[in-house]
Coordinates of C-alpha atoms in Angstrom, one line a residue:
M1 CA 171.6 59.2 81.0
L2 CA 169.7 61.2 83.6
T3 CA 171.6 63.9 85.5
R4 CA 170.3 64.0 89.0
I5 CA 171.4 67.4 90.3
N6 CA 170.4 66.7 93.9
L7 CA 170.0 63.5 95.9
T8 CA 167.0 64.9 97.9
L9 CA 164.8 62.5 96.0
G10 CA 166.8 59.6 97.3
A11 CA 167.9 56.5 95.5
M12 CA 166.0 53.3 96.0
I13 CA 168.2 50.2 95.5
V14 CA 166.5 47.0 96.3
V15 CA 168.2 43.7 95.8
G16 CA 166.0 40.9 94.7
L17 CA 166.1 37.5 96.5
P18 CA 167.1 34.3 94.7
L19 CA 164.3 33.2 92.4
A20 CA 163.6 29.9 94.0
C21 CA 160.3 29.4 92.3
G22 CA 161.6 30.0 88.8
A23 CA 163.1 26.5 88.5
Q24 CA 160.1 24.7 90.0
Q25 CA 157.9 22.5 87.8
T26 CA 155.1 22.5 90.2
N27 CA 153.9 24.4 93.3
M28 CA 151.7 22.4 95.7
T29 CA 152.7 24.5 98.8
G30 CA 150.1 26.0 101.2
E31 CA 146.4 25.3 101.4
L32 CA 145.1 22.2 99.6
R33 CA 141.5 22.5 100.7
H34 CA 138.5 24.7 100.1
P35 CA 138.0 27.6 100.4
C36 CA 141.4 29.0 99.7
L37 CA 141.0 32.0 97.2
L38 CA 139.2 34.9 98.9
V39 CA 139.6 33.3 102.3
N40 CA 140.8 30.0 103.6
A41 CA 139.2 27.7 106.1
D42 CA 141.1 29.2 109.0
S43 CA 140.2 32.8 108.2
L44 CA 136.6 32.3 107.4
A45 CA 135.4 32.7 111.0
G46 CA 137.4 35.9 111.2
L47 CA 135.8 37.2 108.0
R48 CA 132.3 36.6 109.5
A49 CA 133.3 38.3 112.7
K50 CA 134.6 41.3 110.8
A51 CA 131.2 41.5 109.0
A52 CA 129.5 41.6 112.3
D53 CA 131.8 44.0 114.1
E54 CA 129.9 47.1 115.2
Q55 CA 132.9 48.6 117.0
V56 CA 134.1 52.0 115.5
N57 CA 137.8 51.5 114.7
R58 CA 140.6 54.0 114.9
F59 CA 140.0 55.1 111.3
G60 CA 136.4 56.1 112.2
F61 CA 134.2 53.4 110.7
K62 CA 132.7 50.0 111.5
T63 CA 133.6 47.0 109.4
A64 CA 129.9 45.9 109.8
D65 CA 128.9 49.0 107.8
V66 CA 131.3 48.0 105.0
W67 CA 129.8 44.6 104.9
A68 CA 126.3 46.0 104.9
T69 CA 127.2 48.0 101.7
I70 CA 128.5 44.8 100.0
H71 CA 125.5 42.8 101.3
K72 CA 123.1 45.4 100.0
R73 CA 124.7 45.3 96.6
A74 CA 124.5 41.5 96.5
D75 CA 120.8 41.7 97.4
A76 CA 120.2 44.3 94.7
L77 CA 121.9 42.1 92.1
C78 CA 119.7 39.1 93.2
E79 CA 116.6 41.1 92.4
R80 CA 117.6 41.8 88.9
P81 CA 116.5 39.7 85.9
A82 CA 118.9 37.4 84.1
Y83 CA 122.0 39.3 83.0
S84 CA 121.6 40.9 79.6
Y85 CA 123.8 43.2 77.6
S86 CA 123.3 45.0 74.3
V87 CA 125.4 47.5 72.3
Q88 CA 125.3 49.3 69.0
V89 CA 128.8 48.5 67.8
P90 CA 130.4 51.7 66.5
G91 CA 132.4 52.1 63.3
E92 CA 134.4 54.8 61.5
G93 CA 132.7 58.1 61.3
E94 CA 130.0 57.3 63.9
A95 CA 128.5 54.5 61.7
I96 CA 126.7 51.7 63.5
L97 CA 128.2 48.5 62.2
E98 CA 125.7 46.1 63.9
E99 CA 123.5 45.8 66.9
W100 CA 124.6 43.1 69.3
S101 CA 122.8 41.7 72.3
Y102 CA 122.9 38.7 74.6
T103 CA 121.0 37.3 77.6
L104 CA 122.9 34.9 79.8
S105 CA 122.0 31.2 79.0
D106 CA 123.7 27.9 78.2
Q107 CA 124.3 29.2 74.7
T108 CA 127.6 30.9 73.8
P109 CA 127.0 34.6 72.9
P110 CA 126.5 35.2 69.1
P111 CA 129.3 36.4 66.8
H112 CA 129.7 39.9 65.5
P113 CA 131.4 39.4 62.1
K114 CA 131.0 43.0 60.9
S115 CA 133.0 44.4 63.8
P116 CA 136.1 42.3 64.6
A117 CA 137.8 45.2 66.3
Y118 CA 135.1 45.7 68.9
P119 CA 135.0 43.5 72.1
P120 CA 131.5 43.3 73.5
W121 CA 132.4 40.4 75.7
T122 CA 134.8 42.5 77.7
A123 CA 131.9 44.7 79.0
M124 CA 130.1 41.5 80.1
F125 CA 133.0 40.3 82.3
Q126 CA 134.9 43.3 83.6
E127 CA 134.0 44.0 87.2
R128 CA 131.7 47.1 86.9
E129 CA 128.4 48.2 88.3
D130 CA 126.7 45.1 86.8
S131 CA 128.4 42.3 84.8
I132 CA 128.4 38.5 84.8
S133 CA 131.6 38.6 86.9
T134 CA 130.2 41.2 89.3
R135 CA 127.2 39.1 90.0
L136 CA 129.0 35.8 90.3
I137 CA 131.6 37.1 92.7
H138 CA 129.1 39.0 94.9
F139 CA 126.8 35.9 95.2
C140 CA 129.8 33.7 96.1
F141 CA 131.0 36.1 98.7
A142 CA 127.6 36.7 100.2
W143 CA 127.3 32.9 100.4
L144 CA 130.6 32.6 102.2
V145 CA 129.7 35.2 104.8
T146 CA 126.0 34.4 105.4
G147 CA 125.6 30.8 104.3
E148 CA 122.2 31.8 102.8
Q149 CA 121.1 29.3 100.2
R150 CA 119.7 31.9 97.8
Y151 CA 123.1 33.4 97.2
F152 CA 124.5 29.9 96.3
E153 CA 121.6 29.2 94.0
K154 CA 122.1 32.5 92.2
A155 CA 125.9 31.9 91.8
R156 CA 125.3 28.3 90.7
E157 CA 122.9 29.3 88.0
I158 CA 125.4 31.7 86.4
A159 CA 128.3 29.2 86.7
L160 CA 126.4 26.3 85.1
H161 CA 125.5 28.6 82.2
L162 CA 129.1 29.6 81.7
A163 CA 130.4 26.0 82.0
K164 CA 128.3 25.1 79.0
W165 CA 129.7 27.8 76.7
E166 CA 131.9 26.6 73.9
Q167 CA 134.7 28.9 75.0
W168 CA 135.3 31.8 77.3
T169 CA 136.7 34.2 74.7
D170 CA 135.0 36.2 71.9
L171 CA 136.2 34.5 68.7
S172 CA 134.8 37.3 66.6
Y173 CA 137.2 39.7 68.2
G174 CA 140.3 39.8 66.1
A175 CA 138.5 37.7 63.4
G176 CA 139.4 34.5 65.3
G177 CA 143.0 35.3 65.8
V178 CA 142.7 36.0 69.6
K179 CA 142.4 32.8 71.6
A180 CA 142.3 34.4 75.0
C181 CA 141.6 38.0 76.0
L182 CA 140.3 40.1 78.8
D183 CA 137.0 38.3 78.8
T184 CA 138.8 35.0 79.3
G185 CA 140.8 36.2 82.3
H186 CA 137.8 37.8 84.1
C187 CA 135.5 34.9 83.5
T188 CA 138.1 32.4 84.6
Y189 CA 138.9 34.0 88.0
A190 CA 135.2 34.6 88.7
M191 CA 134.5 30.9 87.9
A192 CA 137.4 29.9 90.1
M193 CA 136.0 31.9 93.0
F194 CA 132.7 30.1 92.6
Y195 CA 134.2 26.6 92.4
D196 CA 136.4 27.3 95.4
G197 CA 133.9 29.1 97.6
C198 CA 130.9 26.9 96.9
F199 CA 132.8 23.6 96.6
D200 CA 131.0 21.9 99.5
R201 CA 127.6 22.6 98.0
L202 CA 128.3 21.3 94.5
S203 CA 127.3 17.8 93.4
D204 CA 130.1 15.5 92.2
A205 CA 128.9 15.9 88.6
E206 CA 128.9 19.7 89.0
K207 CA 132.4 19.6 90.4
V208 CA 133.7 17.7 87.4
E209 CA 131.9 20.0 85.0
M210 CA 133.4 23.1 86.7
R211 CA 136.9 21.6 86.7
Q212 CA 136.7 20.6 83.1
A213 CA 135.5 24.2 82.2
L214 CA 138.3 25.8 84.3
V215 CA 140.9 23.8 82.6
G216 CA 139.7 23.6 79.0
K217 CA 138.2 27.1 78.7
G218 CA 140.4 28.9 81.2
I219 CA 143.8 27.6 82.1
E220 CA 144.8 25.9 78.8
P221 CA 143.8 28.7 76.4
I222 CA 145.3 31.3 78.7
L223 CA 148.7 29.7 79.2
G224 CA 148.7 28.7 75.5
F225 CA 148.1 32.3 74.4
V226 CA 149.2 34.8 77.1
D227 CA 152.7 35.1 75.7
H228 CA 151.2 36.8 72.6
Y229 CA 150.8 39.8 74.9
P230 CA 153.7 42.0 76.1
P231 CA 154.2 41.2 79.8
D232 CA 154.0 44.9 80.6
T233 CA 150.4 45.2 79.4
N234 CA 147.0 44.9 81.1
G235 CA 145.9 42.0 78.9
Y236 CA 148.8 39.8 80.1
A237 CA 148.0 40.6 83.8
V238 CA 144.3 40.0 83.5
L239 CA 144.9 36.6 81.8
L240 CA 147.4 35.6 84.5
S241 CA 144.9 36.5 87.2
G242 CA 142.4 34.1 85.7
A243 CA 144.9 31.3 85.3
T244 CA 146.4 31.7 88.7
L245 CA 143.2 31.7 90.6
A246 CA 141.9 28.7 88.6
A247 CA 145.1 26.8 89.2
L248 CA 144.9 27.5 93.0
A249 CA 141.3 26.4 93.0
L250 CA 142.0 23.1 91.3
R251 CA 145.1 22.0 93.3
P252 CA 143.2 20.2 96.1
E253 CA 141.7 17.8 93.5
D254 CA 144.2 17.9 90.6
A255 CA 148.0 18.1 91.1
K256 CA 148.2 19.6 87.6
G257 CA 147.0 22.7 89.1
G258 CA 150.3 23.0 90.9
E259 CA 152.1 22.8 87.5
S260 CA 149.9 25.6 86.1
L261 CA 150.4 27.7 89.3
A262 CA 154.2 27.4 88.9
Q263 CA 153.9 28.7 85.4
C264 CA 151.7 31.6 86.5
I265 CA 154.1 32.6 89.3
T266 CA 157.0 32.6 86.8
K267 CA 155.0 34.7 84.3
T268 CA 154.0 37.1 87.0
R269 CA 157.6 37.7 87.8
V270 CA 158.3 38.4 84.2
S271 CA 155.6 41.0 84.2
L272 CA 157.1 42.7 87.2
D273 CA 160.5 42.5 85.5
R274 CA 159.1 44.5 82.6
G275 CA 157.9 47.5 84.7
G276 CA 159.8 50.7 84.8
K277 CA 163.3 50.1 86.1
D278 CA 162.9 53.0 88.5
G279 CA 159.2 52.5 88.9
G280 CA 155.9 53.2 87.1
T281 CA 154.1 51.5 84.2
F282 CA 154.6 51.9 80.5
E283 CA 151.0 51.6 79.5
G284 CA 149.9 54.8 81.2
P285 CA 148.4 55.5 84.6
M286 CA 144.9 54.1 83.9
Y287 CA 146.0 50.9 82.1
G288 CA 148.9 50.5 84.4
T289 CA 146.5 50.5 87.3
Y290 CA 144.4 47.8 85.5
L291 CA 147.6 45.8 85.0
L292 CA 148.8 46.0 88.6
D293 CA 145.4 45.7 90.3
S294 CA 144.8 42.6 88.2
L295 CA 148.1 41.2 89.7
A296 CA 146.8 42.2 93.1
L297 CA 144.2 39.5 92.6
V298 CA 147.1 37.1 92.2
F299 CA 148.8 38.3 95.3
D300 CA 145.6 38.2 97.4
A301 CA 144.9 34.6 96.3
L302 CA 148.5 33.5 97.0
I303 CA 148.3 35.0 100.5
S304 CA 145.0 33.4 101.2
A305 CA 146.2 30.0 100.0
R306 CA 149.5 30.4 101.9
V307 CA 151.6 29.6 98.8
E308 CA 155.3 29.8 99.1
H309 CA 156.7 32.2 96.5
D310 CA 159.2 35.1 96.3
L311 CA 157.1 37.7 94.4
F312 CA 157.0 40.2 97.3
A313 CA 160.8 40.4 97.2
H314 CA 160.7 41.8 93.7
P315 CA 162.3 45.3 93.7
Y316 CA 159.6 46.7 91.4
L317 CA 157.0 46.5 94.1
A318 CA 159.2 48.6 96.4
T319 CA 158.9 51.5 93.9
M320 CA 155.1 51.6 93.8
P321 CA 154.4 53.8 96.9
R322 CA 156.7 56.5 95.5
Y323 CA 155.0 56.2 92.1
C324 CA 151.5 56.6 93.6
L325 CA 152.4 59.3 96.1
G326 CA 154.7 61.3 93.8
L327 CA 152.3 61.3 90.9
S328 CA 149.2 61.9 92.9
A329 CA 148.1 65.6 92.7
P330 CA 147.8 67.0 96.2
D331 CA 144.6 68.8 95.4
T332 CA 142.7 66.3 93.2
K333 CA 144.2 63.2 94.8
Q334 CA 144.4 61.8 91.3
I335 CA 147.2 60.6 89.1
P336 CA 147.5 62.5 85.8
C337 CA 145.9 61.3 82.7
F338 CA 148.8 60.6 80.3
S339 CA 147.9 58.2 77.5
D340 CA 144.5 56.5 77.2
G341 CA 142.3 56.8 80.2
S342 CA 141.0 59.4 82.6
P343 CA 142.4 60.8 85.9
G344 CA 141.9 58.5 88.8
T345 CA 143.6 56.9 91.7
A346 CA 146.6 54.7 91.1
V347 CA 146.7 51.0 91.9
P348 CA 144.6 51.2 95.1
K349 CA 144.3 47.4 95.4
L350 CA 148.1 46.8 95.2
M351 CA 148.7 49.7 97.6
S352 CA 146.2 48.1 100.0
I353 CA 148.2 44.9 99.9
L354 CA 151.5 46.7 100.5
A355 CA 150.0 48.7 103.3
Q356 CA 148.7 45.5 105.0
R357 CA 152.3 44.2 104.7
G358 CA 153.7 47.1 106.6
S359 CA 154.4 49.9 104.1
T360 CA 153.7 53.1 105.9
D361 CA 154.0 55.0 102.6
A362 CA 151.3 52.8 101.0
A363 CA 149.1 53.3 104.0
Y364 CA 149.6 57.0 103.9
Y365 CA 148.6 57.0 100.2
L366 CA 145.4 55.1 101.0
Q367 CA 144.7 57.7 103.7
L368 CA 145.2 60.6 101.2
I369 CA 142.8 59.1 98.7
G370 CA 140.2 58.1 101.3
A371 CA 140.8 54.4 100.8
L372 CA 141.6 53.2 104.3
R373 CA 137.9 52.3 104.5
P374 CA 137.4 49.3 102.3
S375 CA 135.2 50.0 99.2
G376 CA 134.6 46.5 97.9
I377 CA 135.0 42.8 98.5
Y378 CA 138.7 42.5 98.0
D379 CA 139.5 45.5 100.3
F380 CA 137.1 44.2 102.9
V381 CA 138.7 40.7 102.9
R382 CA 142.2 42.0 103.4
F383 CA 141.4 44.8 105.9
D384 CA 143.2 44.4 109.2
E385 CA 143.2 47.6 111.2
S386 CA 146.2 46.5 113.3
K387 CA 148.5 46.3 110.3
L388 CA 147.9 49.7 108.9
R389 CA 150.3 52.5 109.9
P390 CA 149.9 55.5 107.7
E391 CA 152.8 58.0 108.1
P392 CA 153.9 60.9 105.8
P393 CA 157.0 59.9 103.9
A394 CA 160.3 61.4 104.8
W395 CA 161.3 61.9 101.1
N396 CA 160.4 64.7 98.8
P397 CA 157.3 63.7 96.7
S398 CA 158.6 65.7 93.7
T399 CA 159.9 62.8 91.8
V400 CA 161.0 61.3 88.5
F401 CA 160.6 58.0 86.8
V402 CA 163.1 58.1 83.9
D403 CA 162.3 54.7 82.3
I404 CA 158.6 55.6 81.7
G405 CA 159.4 59.3 81.3
Y406 CA 157.2 60.9 84.0
A407 CA 158.1 63.6 86.5
S408 CA 156.2 65.6 89.1
L409 CA 156.9 69.2 90.2
R410 CA 155.0 70.0 93.3
D411 CA 155.1 71.8 96.7
G412 CA 155.2 68.7 98.9
F413 CA 151.7 67.7 99.9
N414 CA 150.4 71.3 99.9
A415 CA 146.9 70.9 98.4
A416 CA 146.6 74.7 98.0
A417 CA 149.5 74.9 95.6
P418 CA 149.6 74.0 91.9
S419 CA 151.4 70.9 90.7
L420 CA 152.8 70.1 87.3
F421 CA 153.2 66.6 85.8
F422 CA 155.6 66.1 82.9
K423 CA 156.0 63.4 80.3
S424 CA 159.0 62.7 78.1
G425 CA 159.2 59.1 77.3
P426 CA 159.4 56.2 77.3
T427 CA 162.7 56.3 75.3
R428 CA 162.5 52.8 73.7
N429 CA 159.3 50.9 74.8
R430 CA 156.6 51.5 72.1
I431 CA 153.5 50.3 73.8
G432 CA 149.8 50.6 73.0
H433 CA 147.5 53.2 74.7
N434 CA 150.3 55.8 74.7
H435 CA 150.0 59.1 72.7
Y436 CA 152.3 61.3 70.7
D437 CA 152.9 63.6 73.7
H438 CA 156.6 63.7 74.6
N439 CA 157.7 66.9 76.4
A440 CA 154.0 67.5 77.3
F441 CA 152.6 68.6 80.7
V442 CA 149.4 68.9 82.6
L443 CA 148.6 71.2 85.6
S444 CA 146.5 70.5 88.6
Y445 CA 145.2 73.3 90.8
A446 CA 142.2 74.1 93.0
G447 CA 140.9 70.6 92.9
Q448 CA 140.8 70.3 89.1
W449 CA 143.0 69.6 86.1
I450 CA 143.1 73.2 84.9
V451 CA 145.5 72.3 82.1
P452 CA 144.4 68.8 81.1
D453 CA 145.2 65.9 79.0
R454 CA 142.8 64.6 76.4
G455 CA 142.3 61.2 78.0
Y456 CA 141.1 58.2 76.0
H457 CA 141.7 58.9 72.3
D458 CA 138.7 58.8 70.0
F459 CA 138.6 55.6 67.9
Y460 CA 136.0 56.3 65.3
R461 CA 135.9 60.0 64.4
P462 CA 138.9 60.9 62.4
A463 CA 139.4 64.6 63.4
R464 CA 138.8 63.8 67.1
R465 CA 141.2 60.8 66.8
K466 CA 144.0 62.9 65.3
F467 CA 143.5 65.6 67.9
S468 CA 143.2 63.4 71.0
Q469 CA 146.0 61.0 70.1
G470 CA 148.3 63.2 68.2
S471 CA 150.7 66.0 69.3
M472 CA 148.2 68.8 68.5
G473 CA 146.0 67.7 71.4
H474 CA 148.7 67.9 74.0
C475 CA 150.8 70.7 75.6
T476 CA 153.8 70.2 73.5
V477 CA 155.1 71.6 70.1
V478 CA 153.9 71.0 66.5
L479 CA 155.4 72.2 63.3
D480 CA 154.1 73.9 60.1
V481 CA 150.4 74.0 60.9
D482 CA 148.3 74.9 57.8
D483 CA 145.0 74.2 56.2
A484 CA 146.2 70.9 54.8
Y485 CA 147.2 69.8 58.2
Y486 CA 143.8 70.4 59.6
K487 CA 142.1 68.6 56.7
D488 CA 144.3 65.5 56.8
P489 CA 143.0 63.0 59.4
T490 CA 146.3 61.0 59.5
V491 CA 147.7 60.4 62.9
P492 CA 150.5 60.9 63.4
A493 CA 151.2 63.5 60.7
P494 CA 154.9 63.2 59.6
G495 CA 156.7 66.5 59.4
H496 CA 154.2 68.1 61.8
D497 CA 153.7 65.8 64.8
Q498 CA 155.7 63.4 66.8
V499 CA 155.7 60.2 64.9
D500 CA 157.1 57.8 67.5
L501 CA 155.4 56.6 70.7
A502 CA 158.9 56.3 72.1
G503 CA 161.9 58.6 71.8
G504 CA 161.4 61.2 74.5
R505 CA 163.8 61.2 77.5
I506 CA 164.1 63.0 80.8
R507 CA 167.7 64.1 81.0
E508 CA 167.8 66.2 84.2
F509 CA 165.8 66.5 87.4
F510 CA 166.1 68.4 90.6
A511 CA 163.8 68.3 93.6
G512 CA 164.2 70.9 96.3
Q513 CA 162.4 72.9 99.0
A514 CA 162.3 76.2 97.0
F515 CA 162.0 74.9 93.5
D516 CA 161.9 71.9 91.3
Y517 CA 163.4 71.5 87.8
V518 CA 163.1 69.0 84.9
K519 CA 164.6 68.8 81.5
G520 CA 163.2 66.6 78.7
E521 CA 164.5 65.9 75.2
A522 CA 162.0 65.0 72.5
A523 CA 163.5 65.7 69.1
A524 CA 163.9 62.0 68.3
A525 CA 160.1 61.5 68.5
Y526 CA 159.6 63.7 65.5
N527 CA 162.1 61.8 63.3
S528 CA 161.5 58.7 61.3
A529 CA 163.8 56.2 59.6
T530 CA 163.5 58.2 56.4
A531 CA 163.2 61.8 57.6
K532 CA 165.0 63.8 60.3
V533 CA 162.7 66.6 61.1
L534 CA 164.2 68.1 64.3
E535 CA 167.7 68.3 65.6
R536 CA 166.7 69.6 69.0
F537 CA 163.6 70.0 71.2
D538 CA 164.7 70.5 74.7
R539 CA 162.1 71.6 77.3
R540 CA 163.1 72.8 80.7
I541 CA 160.6 73.6 83.4
V542 CA 161.2 75.3 86.8
F543 CA 158.5 75.4 89.5
V544 CA 159.2 78.3 91.9
K545 CA 157.3 77.0 94.9
P546 CA 154.4 77.5 95.5
H547 CA 153.7 80.2 93.0
F548 CA 154.6 79.9 89.3
F549 CA 156.2 77.9 86.5
V550 CA 158.8 78.9 83.9
I551 CA 159.1 76.8 80.7
R552 CA 162.0 77.2 78.3
D553 CA 161.9 75.4 74.9
D554 CA 164.9 75.2 72.7
L555 CA 164.1 74.0 69.1
A556 CA 166.4 73.5 66.1
S557 CA 166.2 71.9 62.7
A558 CA 168.3 71.8 59.5
Q559 CA 165.2 73.3 57.7
P560 CA 163.1 76.3 58.6
H561 CA 159.8 75.6 60.3
A562 CA 156.9 77.5 61.9
Y563 CA 157.0 76.1 65.5
S564 CA 153.7 76.2 67.5
F565 CA 153.7 76.2 71.3
L566 CA 150.5 74.6 72.6
L567 CA 148.6 75.1 75.8
H568 CA 145.2 73.4 76.3
S569 CA 142.0 73.9 78.2
D570 CA 138.9 71.7 77.9
G571 CA 135.2 72.0 77.2
V572 CA 134.7 73.6 80.6
G573 CA 137.5 76.1 80.4
E574 CA 138.1 79.3 78.4
I575 CA 141.3 81.0 77.1
E576 CA 141.2 84.8 76.6
P577 CA 143.9 87.1 75.2
Q578 CA 144.7 89.9 77.6
G579 CA 147.0 92.2 75.6
D580 CA 150.3 90.5 75.6
L581 CA 149.2 88.1 78.2
F582 CA 146.6 85.3 78.1
L583 CA 144.2 84.1 80.7
L584 CA 143.1 80.4 81.0
S585 CA 140.0 80.2 83.2
R586 CA 138.2 77.3 84.7
V587 CA 135.9 76.7 87.7
R588 CA 137.4 78.2 90.8
A589 CA 140.8 79.1 89.3
Q590 CA 142.7 80.7 86.5
V591 CA 146.2 80.6 85.0
W592 CA 147.8 83.8 83.8
G593 CA 150.4 83.3 81.2
R594 CA 152.8 84.9 78.8
V595 CA 154.9 83.3 76.0
F596 CA 158.0 84.9 74.6
S597 CA 160.0 83.8 71.6
S598 CA 163.3 84.7 70.0
A599 CA 161.3 84.7 66.7
K600 CA 158.3 86.8 65.6
T601 CA 155.1 85.1 66.7
T602 CA 151.4 85.0 66.1
C603 CA 149.1 84.1 69.0
R604 CA 145.8 82.3 68.4
V605 CA 143.1 80.8 70.5
E606 CA 141.5 78.0 68.5
T607 CA 139.4 74.9 68.6
Y608 CA 140.2 71.9 66.4
P609 CA 137.8 71.5 63.4
D610 CA 135.3 68.8 64.0
A611 CA 136.7 68.3 67.5
E612 CA 135.4 71.5 69.1
S613 CA 134.0 69.8 72.2
Y614 CA 137.5 69.2 73.4
G615 CA 137.6 72.9 74.1
P616 CA 140.0 75.7 73.3
F617 CA 143.8 75.8 73.1
L618 CA 146.4 78.5 72.8
R619 CA 148.7 78.2 69.8
V620 CA 151.7 80.5 69.7
E621 CA 153.3 80.2 66.2
T622 CA 156.7 81.5 65.1
E623 CA 157.6 82.7 61.6
K624 CA 159.5 80.1 59.7
T625 CA 163.0 79.8 61.1
P626 CA 165.6 76.9 61.6
A627 CA 165.8 77.5 65.3
T628 CA 163.9 79.3 68.0
T629 CA 163.1 79.4 71.7
F630 CA 159.9 79.8 73.7
T631 CA 159.9 81.1 77.3
T632 CA 156.6 80.7 79.0
F633 CA 155.4 81.9 82.4
L634 CA 152.4 80.2 84.0
F635 CA 150.9 81.7 87.1
P636 CA 148.0 79.8 88.6
R637 CA 145.6 81.9 90.8
P638 CA 142.4 81.2 92.6
E639 CA 140.7 84.3 91.2
P640 CA 141.1 87.0 88.5
R641 CA 144.2 89.1 89.2
R642 CA 146.5 91.1 87.1
S643 CA 149.9 90.1 88.4
A644 CA 152.7 92.4 89.4
W645 CA 155.2 90.5 87.2
R646 CA 153.7 91.9 84.0

């Protein structure tokens, strides 16, 4: 178990309330009239007043200006031709498996039998710069605010096309084995928003058609298939968002919507149950944000529809402000890029909901990332200036999340200081989108990720896939690197790399004013059921605030190995040997470093063959030995400087 050397981090113990909704067979509480999803009949006038409000609020902006931005986007989407999407579907080794295209119509999109692992429908329905969902939701919302007929007509045209499709999931994806996926969830909640927001303008026949589509192509396939997804994954949450909003939209006309809603609330609670026990998401920062901000749609709709539930009493939600603040780099205002994804802000929609519900920590996080001003429809709907009270937290933001295996070593909220983010875990939960990167770290300094992660792993180019997903592409340790290792595209590579997505563990953590400390153990991640490769790989890191980091690695095996310590830059950075030191340079900043070992070492600056665009990395390799140590100093600086500690 984790040894907490100091209680300055605090202990958050939240007792959940009795789960009253869990035993319900139906939930018909709250609003049973339209609209009820984005807004309800009582709040619609307030929404329109907010859109017209020219008063500068205490956060320095006018809500009328926010609406003007949304309105302008809706107008721009109105001017575009019918939605169309095309893609050259990639395959192994950069091959093009097939060319796929579709223009929105009554016809279901065509199959793509040559590429069952690729999901073109997802791009058509995720909310992005332009998609079917983006258009439908913007047109519905513009209709609600302005009452202008053209927006209704645009929304209605899209919805009637979708209602005539045979199904709302891509049956080619997974070769027919996937009955509901991301496309289903996004399509269903967008259609639910249309049905609810435009209900009074639909003919009786159109209402029947919409209800039949929402049930037969949305709710039923989702609730019939969602349990094939682990509850702690984004797919589960996106599907639930679709089914929940559809159930809410149908309740005024169909009591079965209450039964579906009760199921959705129960399943949402299951998803929250499966989050990190002390906070955080197992699927990585980016996909964890996708998961939780999809559930934010559920929470928003439940609030608008005034449904009785106990989800906000769930203890997991109380951990999220610490997760977002503690893992947000003070300089970049981004959460680190562990696992698939890219650096970005963490769960802004959920934080907005918690801030509106009185969390001063959540409001302070929104202030730090520049998100107190709404940036889209959902933020605009929920924005209430009077409820937001951003205050710096009283707790130390250097923090640890043992269950998911993340820790931050940082100098409070000092944006001029470096900050290090460490990953060793999860210990047991093997989940997609993670990498083989236990005991790895990234470093943020001077407004950039000066020691980065590789981000989303490459799917189709073998060398790049091995490097970006495997241990070699991360700041951890690999074993016995030779020509055969470089030529073999297998990921993971047993005997060299970590072979288990689980197995790391954070054992010790300390957060103080003068220094932070973390210890991770990762030997188990290198071992399989048939081969025990490592006896020990313990990594200890000390941050002497606000100046430098000391890393101590202790490695041991029953057999001799050549151990390689890895430190990475990217395609923008450079690494140069400077005598017995090395210098990692990137825009505006540098890191001086030195690596010592108890064994004889060879220091190399390399790029990975056929993956050179990822940039250089430092590899310090020992001679073959059963056990060794590495002691590494990292000294970030804003400009070239030969340090006195040499």
